Coordinates of C-alpha atoms and ligand atoms in Angstrom, one line a residue:
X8 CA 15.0 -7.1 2.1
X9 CA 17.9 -5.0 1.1
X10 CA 17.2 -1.0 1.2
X11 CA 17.6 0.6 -2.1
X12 CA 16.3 4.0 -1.2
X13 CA 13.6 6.1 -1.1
X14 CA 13.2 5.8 -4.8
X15 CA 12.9 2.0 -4.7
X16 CA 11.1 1.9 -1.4
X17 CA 8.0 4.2 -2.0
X18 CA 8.3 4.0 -6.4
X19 CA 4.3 4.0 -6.3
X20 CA 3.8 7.8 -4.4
X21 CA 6.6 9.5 -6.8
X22 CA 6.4 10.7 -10.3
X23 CA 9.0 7.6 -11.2
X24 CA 8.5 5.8 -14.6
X25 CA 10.1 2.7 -16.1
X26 CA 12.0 4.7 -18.0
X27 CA 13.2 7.1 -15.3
X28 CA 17.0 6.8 -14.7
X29 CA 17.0 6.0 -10.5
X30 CA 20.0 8.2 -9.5
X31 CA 20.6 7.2 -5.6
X32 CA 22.9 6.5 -2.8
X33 CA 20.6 4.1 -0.9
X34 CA 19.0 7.4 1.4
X35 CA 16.2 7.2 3.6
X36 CA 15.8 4.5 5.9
X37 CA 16.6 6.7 9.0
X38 CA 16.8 5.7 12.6
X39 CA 13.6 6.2 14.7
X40 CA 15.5 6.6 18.2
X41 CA 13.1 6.6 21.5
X42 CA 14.5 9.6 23.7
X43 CA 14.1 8.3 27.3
X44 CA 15.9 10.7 28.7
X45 CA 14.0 13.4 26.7
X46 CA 10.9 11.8 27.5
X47 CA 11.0 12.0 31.2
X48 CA 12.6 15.5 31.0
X49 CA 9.6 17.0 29.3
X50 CA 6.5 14.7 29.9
X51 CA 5.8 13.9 26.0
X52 CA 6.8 10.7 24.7
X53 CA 9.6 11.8 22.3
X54 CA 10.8 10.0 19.0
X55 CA 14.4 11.5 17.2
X56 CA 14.6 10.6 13.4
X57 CA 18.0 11.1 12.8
X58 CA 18.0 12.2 9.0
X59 CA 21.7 13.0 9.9
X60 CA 22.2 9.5 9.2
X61 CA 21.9 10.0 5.0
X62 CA 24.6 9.7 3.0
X63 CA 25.7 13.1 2.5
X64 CA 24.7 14.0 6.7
X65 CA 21.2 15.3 5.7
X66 CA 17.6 15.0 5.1
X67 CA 18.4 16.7 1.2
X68 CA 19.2 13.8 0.1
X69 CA 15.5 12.0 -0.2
X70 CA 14.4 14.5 -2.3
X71 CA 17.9 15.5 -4.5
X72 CA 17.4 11.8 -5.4
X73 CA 14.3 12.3 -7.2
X74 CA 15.2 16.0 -8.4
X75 CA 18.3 14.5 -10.1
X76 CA 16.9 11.2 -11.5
X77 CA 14.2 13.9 -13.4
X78 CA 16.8 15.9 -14.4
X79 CA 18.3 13.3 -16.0
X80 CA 15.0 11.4 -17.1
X81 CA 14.8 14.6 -18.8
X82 CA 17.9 15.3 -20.8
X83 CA 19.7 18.0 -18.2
X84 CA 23.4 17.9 -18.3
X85 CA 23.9 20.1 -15.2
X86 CA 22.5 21.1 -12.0
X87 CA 22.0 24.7 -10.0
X88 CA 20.9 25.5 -6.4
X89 CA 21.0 27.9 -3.7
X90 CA 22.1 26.6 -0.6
X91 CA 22.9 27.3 3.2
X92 CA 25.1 24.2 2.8
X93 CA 22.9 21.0 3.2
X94 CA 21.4 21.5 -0.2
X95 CA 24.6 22.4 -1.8
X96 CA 26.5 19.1 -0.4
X97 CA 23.5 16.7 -1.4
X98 CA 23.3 18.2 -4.8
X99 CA 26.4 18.1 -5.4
X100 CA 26.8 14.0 -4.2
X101 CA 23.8 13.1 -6.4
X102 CA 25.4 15.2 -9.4
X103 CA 28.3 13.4 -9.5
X104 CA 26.7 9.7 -8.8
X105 CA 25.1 11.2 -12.1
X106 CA 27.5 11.8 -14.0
X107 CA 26.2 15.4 -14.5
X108 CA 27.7 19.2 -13.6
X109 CA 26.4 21.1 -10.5
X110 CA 26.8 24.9 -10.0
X111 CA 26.3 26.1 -6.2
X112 CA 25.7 29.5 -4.8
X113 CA 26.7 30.0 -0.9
X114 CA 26.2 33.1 1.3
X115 CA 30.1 34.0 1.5
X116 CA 31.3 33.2 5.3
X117 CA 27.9 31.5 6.4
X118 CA 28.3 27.7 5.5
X119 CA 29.4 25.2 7.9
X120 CA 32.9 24.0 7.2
X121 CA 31.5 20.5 7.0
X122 CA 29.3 21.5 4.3
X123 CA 31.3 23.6 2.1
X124 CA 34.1 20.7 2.1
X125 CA 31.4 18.6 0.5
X126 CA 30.2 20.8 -2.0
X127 CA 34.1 20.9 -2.5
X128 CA 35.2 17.2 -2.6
X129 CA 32.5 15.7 -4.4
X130 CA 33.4 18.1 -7.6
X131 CA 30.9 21.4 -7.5
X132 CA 31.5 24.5 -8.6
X133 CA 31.1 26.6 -5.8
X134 CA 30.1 30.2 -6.0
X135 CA 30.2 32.1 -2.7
X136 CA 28.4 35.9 -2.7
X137 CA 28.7 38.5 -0.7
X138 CA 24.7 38.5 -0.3
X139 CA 22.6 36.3 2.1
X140 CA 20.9 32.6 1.1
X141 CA 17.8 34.3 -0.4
X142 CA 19.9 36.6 -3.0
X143 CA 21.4 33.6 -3.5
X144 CA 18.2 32.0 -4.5
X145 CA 16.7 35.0 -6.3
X146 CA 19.7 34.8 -8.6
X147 CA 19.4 30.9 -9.3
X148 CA 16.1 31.3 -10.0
X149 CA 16.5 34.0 -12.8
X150 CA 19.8 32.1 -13.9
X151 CA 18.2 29.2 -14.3
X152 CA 15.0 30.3 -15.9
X153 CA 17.1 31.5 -19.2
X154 CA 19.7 28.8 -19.8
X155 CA 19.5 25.2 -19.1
X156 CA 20.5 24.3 -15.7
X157 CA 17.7 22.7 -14.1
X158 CA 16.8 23.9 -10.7
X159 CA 17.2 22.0 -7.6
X160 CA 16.3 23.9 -5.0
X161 CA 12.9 23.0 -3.2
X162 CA 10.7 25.2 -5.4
X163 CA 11.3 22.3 -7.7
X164 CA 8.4 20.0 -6.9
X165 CA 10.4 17.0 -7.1
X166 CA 12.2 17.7 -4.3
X167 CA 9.2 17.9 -2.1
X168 CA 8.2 14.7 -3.8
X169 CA 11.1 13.1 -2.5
X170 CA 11.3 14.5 0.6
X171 CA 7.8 13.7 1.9
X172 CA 9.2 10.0 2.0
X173 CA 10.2 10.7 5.4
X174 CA 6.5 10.7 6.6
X175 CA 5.9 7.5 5.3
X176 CA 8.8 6.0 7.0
X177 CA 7.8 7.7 10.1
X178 CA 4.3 6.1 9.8
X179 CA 5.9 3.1 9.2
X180 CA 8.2 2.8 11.8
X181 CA 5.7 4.1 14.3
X182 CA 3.1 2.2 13.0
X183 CA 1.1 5.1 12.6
X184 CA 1.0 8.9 12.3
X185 CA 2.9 10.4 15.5
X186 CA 0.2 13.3 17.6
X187 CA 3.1 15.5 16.6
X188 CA 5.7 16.7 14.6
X189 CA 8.1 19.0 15.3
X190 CA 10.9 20.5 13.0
X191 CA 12.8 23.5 12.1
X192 CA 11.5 25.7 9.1
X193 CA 13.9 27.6 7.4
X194 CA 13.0 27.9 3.4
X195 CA 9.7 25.7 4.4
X196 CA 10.0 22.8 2.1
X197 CA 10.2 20.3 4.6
X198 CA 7.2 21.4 6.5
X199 CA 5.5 20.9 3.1
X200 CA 6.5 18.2 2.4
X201 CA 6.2 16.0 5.6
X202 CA 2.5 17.4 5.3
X203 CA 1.9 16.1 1.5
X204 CA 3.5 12.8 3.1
X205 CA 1.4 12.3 5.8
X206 CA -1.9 13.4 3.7
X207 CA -1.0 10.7 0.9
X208 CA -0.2 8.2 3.4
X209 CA -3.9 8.5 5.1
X210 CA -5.3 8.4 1.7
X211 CA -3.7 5.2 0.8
X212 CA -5.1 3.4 4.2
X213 CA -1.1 3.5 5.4
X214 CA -2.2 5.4 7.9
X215 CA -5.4 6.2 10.2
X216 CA -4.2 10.0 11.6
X217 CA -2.2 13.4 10.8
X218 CA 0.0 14.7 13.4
X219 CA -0.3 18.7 14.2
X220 CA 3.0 20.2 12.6
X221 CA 5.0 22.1 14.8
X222 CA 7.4 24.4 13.1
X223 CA 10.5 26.9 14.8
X224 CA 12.2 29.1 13.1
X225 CA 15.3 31.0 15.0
X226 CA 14.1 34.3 16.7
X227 CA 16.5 36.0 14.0
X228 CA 15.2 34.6 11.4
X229 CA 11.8 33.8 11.8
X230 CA 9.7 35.2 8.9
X231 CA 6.3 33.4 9.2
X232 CA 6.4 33.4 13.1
X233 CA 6.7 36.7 12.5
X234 CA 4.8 37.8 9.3
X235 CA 7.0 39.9 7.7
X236 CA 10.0 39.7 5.7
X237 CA 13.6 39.6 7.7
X238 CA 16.0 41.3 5.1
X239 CA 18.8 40.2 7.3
X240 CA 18.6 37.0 9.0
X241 CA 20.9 36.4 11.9
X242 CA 21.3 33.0 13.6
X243 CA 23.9 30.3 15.0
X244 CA 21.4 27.7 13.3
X245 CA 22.9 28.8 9.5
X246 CA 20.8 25.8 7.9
X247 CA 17.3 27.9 8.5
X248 CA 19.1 31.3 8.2
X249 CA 16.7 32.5 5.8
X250 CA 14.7 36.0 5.8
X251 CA 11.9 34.9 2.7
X252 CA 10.8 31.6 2.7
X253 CA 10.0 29.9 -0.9
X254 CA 7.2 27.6 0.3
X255 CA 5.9 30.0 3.3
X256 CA 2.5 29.7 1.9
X257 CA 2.3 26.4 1.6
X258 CA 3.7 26.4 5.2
X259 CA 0.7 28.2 6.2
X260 CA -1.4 25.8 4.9
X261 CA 0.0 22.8 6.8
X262 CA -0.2 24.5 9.6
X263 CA -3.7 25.5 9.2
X264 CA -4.5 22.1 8.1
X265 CA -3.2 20.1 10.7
X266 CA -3.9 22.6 13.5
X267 CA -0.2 23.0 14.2
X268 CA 2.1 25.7 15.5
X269 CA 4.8 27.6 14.5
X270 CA 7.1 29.1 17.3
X271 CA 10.2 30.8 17.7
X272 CA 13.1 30.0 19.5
X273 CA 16.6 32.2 20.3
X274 CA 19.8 31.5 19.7
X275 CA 20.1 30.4 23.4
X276 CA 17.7 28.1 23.5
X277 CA 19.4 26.1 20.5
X278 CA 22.6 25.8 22.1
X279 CA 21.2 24.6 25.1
X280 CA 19.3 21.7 22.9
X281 CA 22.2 20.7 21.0
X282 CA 24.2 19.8 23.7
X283 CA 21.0 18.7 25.8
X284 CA 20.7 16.1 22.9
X285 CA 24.2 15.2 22.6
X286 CA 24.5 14.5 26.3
X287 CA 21.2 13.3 27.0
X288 CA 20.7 11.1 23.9
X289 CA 24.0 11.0 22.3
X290 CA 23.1 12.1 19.5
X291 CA 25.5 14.8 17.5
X292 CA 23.2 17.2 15.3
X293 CA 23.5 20.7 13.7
X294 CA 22.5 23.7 15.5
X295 CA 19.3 24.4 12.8
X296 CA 17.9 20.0 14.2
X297 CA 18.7 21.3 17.6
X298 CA 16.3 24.1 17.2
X299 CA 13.1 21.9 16.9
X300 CA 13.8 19.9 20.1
X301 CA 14.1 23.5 21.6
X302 CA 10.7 24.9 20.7
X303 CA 9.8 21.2 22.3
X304 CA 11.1 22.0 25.0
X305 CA 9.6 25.8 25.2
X306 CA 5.9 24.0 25.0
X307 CA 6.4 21.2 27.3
X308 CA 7.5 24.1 30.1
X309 CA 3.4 25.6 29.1
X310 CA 1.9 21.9 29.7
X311 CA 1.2 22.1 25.7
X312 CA 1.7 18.5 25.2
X313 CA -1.1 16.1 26.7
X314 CA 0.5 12.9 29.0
X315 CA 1.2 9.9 26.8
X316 CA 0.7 12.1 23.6
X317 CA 3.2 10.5 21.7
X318 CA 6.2 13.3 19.4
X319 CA 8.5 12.6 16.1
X320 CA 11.0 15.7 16.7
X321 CA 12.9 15.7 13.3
X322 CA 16.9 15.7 13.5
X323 CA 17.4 17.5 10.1
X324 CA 21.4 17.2 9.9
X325 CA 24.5 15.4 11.1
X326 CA 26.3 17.3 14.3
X327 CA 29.6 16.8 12.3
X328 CA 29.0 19.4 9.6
X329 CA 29.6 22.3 11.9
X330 CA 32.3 21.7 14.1
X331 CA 32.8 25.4 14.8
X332 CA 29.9 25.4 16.7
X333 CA 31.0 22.8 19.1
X334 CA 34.2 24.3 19.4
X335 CA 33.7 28.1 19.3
X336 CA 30.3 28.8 20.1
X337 CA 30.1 26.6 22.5
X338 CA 33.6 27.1 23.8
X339 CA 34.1 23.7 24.3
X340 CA 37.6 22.8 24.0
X341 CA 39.6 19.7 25.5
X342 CA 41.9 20.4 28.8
X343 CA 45.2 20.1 27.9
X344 CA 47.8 18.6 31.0
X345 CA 51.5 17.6 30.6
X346 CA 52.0 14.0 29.3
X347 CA 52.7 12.5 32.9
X348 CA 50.3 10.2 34.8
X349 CA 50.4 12.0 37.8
X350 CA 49.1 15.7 36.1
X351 CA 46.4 13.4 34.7
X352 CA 45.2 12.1 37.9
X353 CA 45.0 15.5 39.9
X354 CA 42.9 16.4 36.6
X355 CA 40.3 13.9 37.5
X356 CA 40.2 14.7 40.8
X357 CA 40.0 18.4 40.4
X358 CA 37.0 17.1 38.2
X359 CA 35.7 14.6 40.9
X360 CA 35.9 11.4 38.3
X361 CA 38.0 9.8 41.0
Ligands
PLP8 C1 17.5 22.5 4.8 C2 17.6 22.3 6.3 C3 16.6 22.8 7.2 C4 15.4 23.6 6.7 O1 14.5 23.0 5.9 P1 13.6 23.8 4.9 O2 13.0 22.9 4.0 O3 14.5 24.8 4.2 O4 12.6 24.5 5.8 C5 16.7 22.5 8.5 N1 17.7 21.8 9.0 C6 18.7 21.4 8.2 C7 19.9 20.6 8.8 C8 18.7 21.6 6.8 O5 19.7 21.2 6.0

């Protein structure tokens, strides 16, 4: 069967009607990788969905694909969002496969370069202010309360619709509902909705269990680890760089709910997973994915995770986006030799390839 989205795939669990205009890019349908490697490293059998996969490099897309259709379904000639950078590329892709304007504000100086060149290319009008994400969001929010730019942020419920597709694919790739699942939190949407998902799912007969949720935010930025408000957020991880999470309550409540966990990790520790990942898995994702498979990490050194308890750790975004990262942060740089066989052989000596 060909894959027509999420749309298409799961039509019956979303607020889709004949007469809904589908606006999609053929998203969802993300690898389920086994982690071997991972496994064995930290006693838990580990699954990687690599929503870095989706057309625009992140999970935003399953639920921008129902936001947009419903703004169009409903007579909206332009789109508005906050973004960190994920939400502001995905919005902007699905505006123009629409047809429609999109407005984007940024936090000036703390987007991936991968990101902002999306938001860029596919046509946006970017805004970046000097302010962080949730200024950002506070002035979307009044902006697009008084004239008519429909919202696309995940405070519209559409987007959460969307994005709880993810648990159903999870189930169904699995064949059930994983013990756990483990992602980063950074506004809280997904959190939400991968706990809607896996809720509807059991109700349907899909599924016969829930996983316990297991959120991390970045030590910097970790409001609802915390319990109080982080007026400046600081973190390498600039996808969950956020100080005052829209669906924190609702966070809560899956948490609650599912008996889960919500755990911080530093800066540190998400380096070290990213390129743990990369070099154990080979898979390339952003700082703010590698943060989840850190907080793993942090549990299975307490013994958290039973033996053959079985793990979905969610890979939010595509490594590529944030190149600086690699490059800077990292210090990661090639080694540079003059262009003569013999400097490249006492190279891999020196290096012990040969
Ligand atoms: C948006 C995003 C997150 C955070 O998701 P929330 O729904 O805001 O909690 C994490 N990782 C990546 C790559 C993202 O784009």
């Amino acid at each position: 069967m060909t894959w027509r989205g999420v749309i298409d795939a799961y039509r019956s669990f979303l607020p889709i009607s004949g007469q809904t205009p589908v606006v999609t890019l053929y998203e969802g349908n993300t690898l389920l990788l086994p982690a071997p490697r991972l496994a064995t490293q930290f006693g838990v059998d580990i699954y990687l969905k690599f929503e870095g996969q989706h057309p625009t490099g992140s999970f935003k897309d399953r639920g921008m694909t129902v936001a947009v259709s419903k703004a169009v379904e409903n007579g909206s000639q332009a789109i508005m969002c906050a973004s960190t950078g994920n939400t502001s590329a995905s919005a902007a892709a699905y505006a123009a496969r629409a047809g429609i304007k999109c407005v984007v504000l940024v936090p000036a100086g703390y987007v991936a370069l991968g990101k902002l060149a999306q938001a860029l290319i596919y046509g946006a009008e970017v805004i970046a202010i000097h302010g962080n994400f949730d200024a950002a969001l506070k002035l979307v929010r009044q902006i697009t309360e008084s004239y008519p730019l429909t919202l696309v942020n995940s405070l519209n419920p559409h987007r959460i619709e969307g994005q709880k597709t993810a648990a159903f694919e999870v189930c169904d790739q699995l064949g059930s509902a994983p013990d756990y699942l483990a992602l980063p939190v950074g506004n809280a949407g997904n959190i939400t909705a991968y706990w809607k998902g896996f809720q509807e799912y059991r109700e349907a007969g899909r599924s016969d269990s829930l996983p316990q949720m297991l959120g991390f935010q970045a030590a910097g930025a970790a409001p609802i680890v915390d319990g109080r408000l982080v007026p400046e957020p600081r973190t390498v991880a600039t996808a969950i760089r956020i100080g005052n999470p829209a669906s924190w309550q609702k966070a809560v409540q899956a948490l609650e709910e599912s008996h889960g966990r919500i755990e911080k990790v530093t800066d540190e520790e998400i380096i070290e997973a990213y390129k743990m990942v990369a070099r154990l898995e080979g898979l390339f994702v952003e700082p703010a994915s590698a943060a989840a498979l850190a907080g793993v990490a942090k549990l299975a050194k307490t013994g958290f995770f039973p033996p053959g308890s079985r793990l979905v750790c969610i890979m939010t975004g595509h490594g590529l986006k944030d190149p600086d990262t690699t490059l800077n942060t990292c210090k990661l740089q090639p080694r540079v030799v003059p262009g003569e066989q013999q400097a490249v052989m006492e190279l891999l000596h020196d290096l012990n390839v040969i």
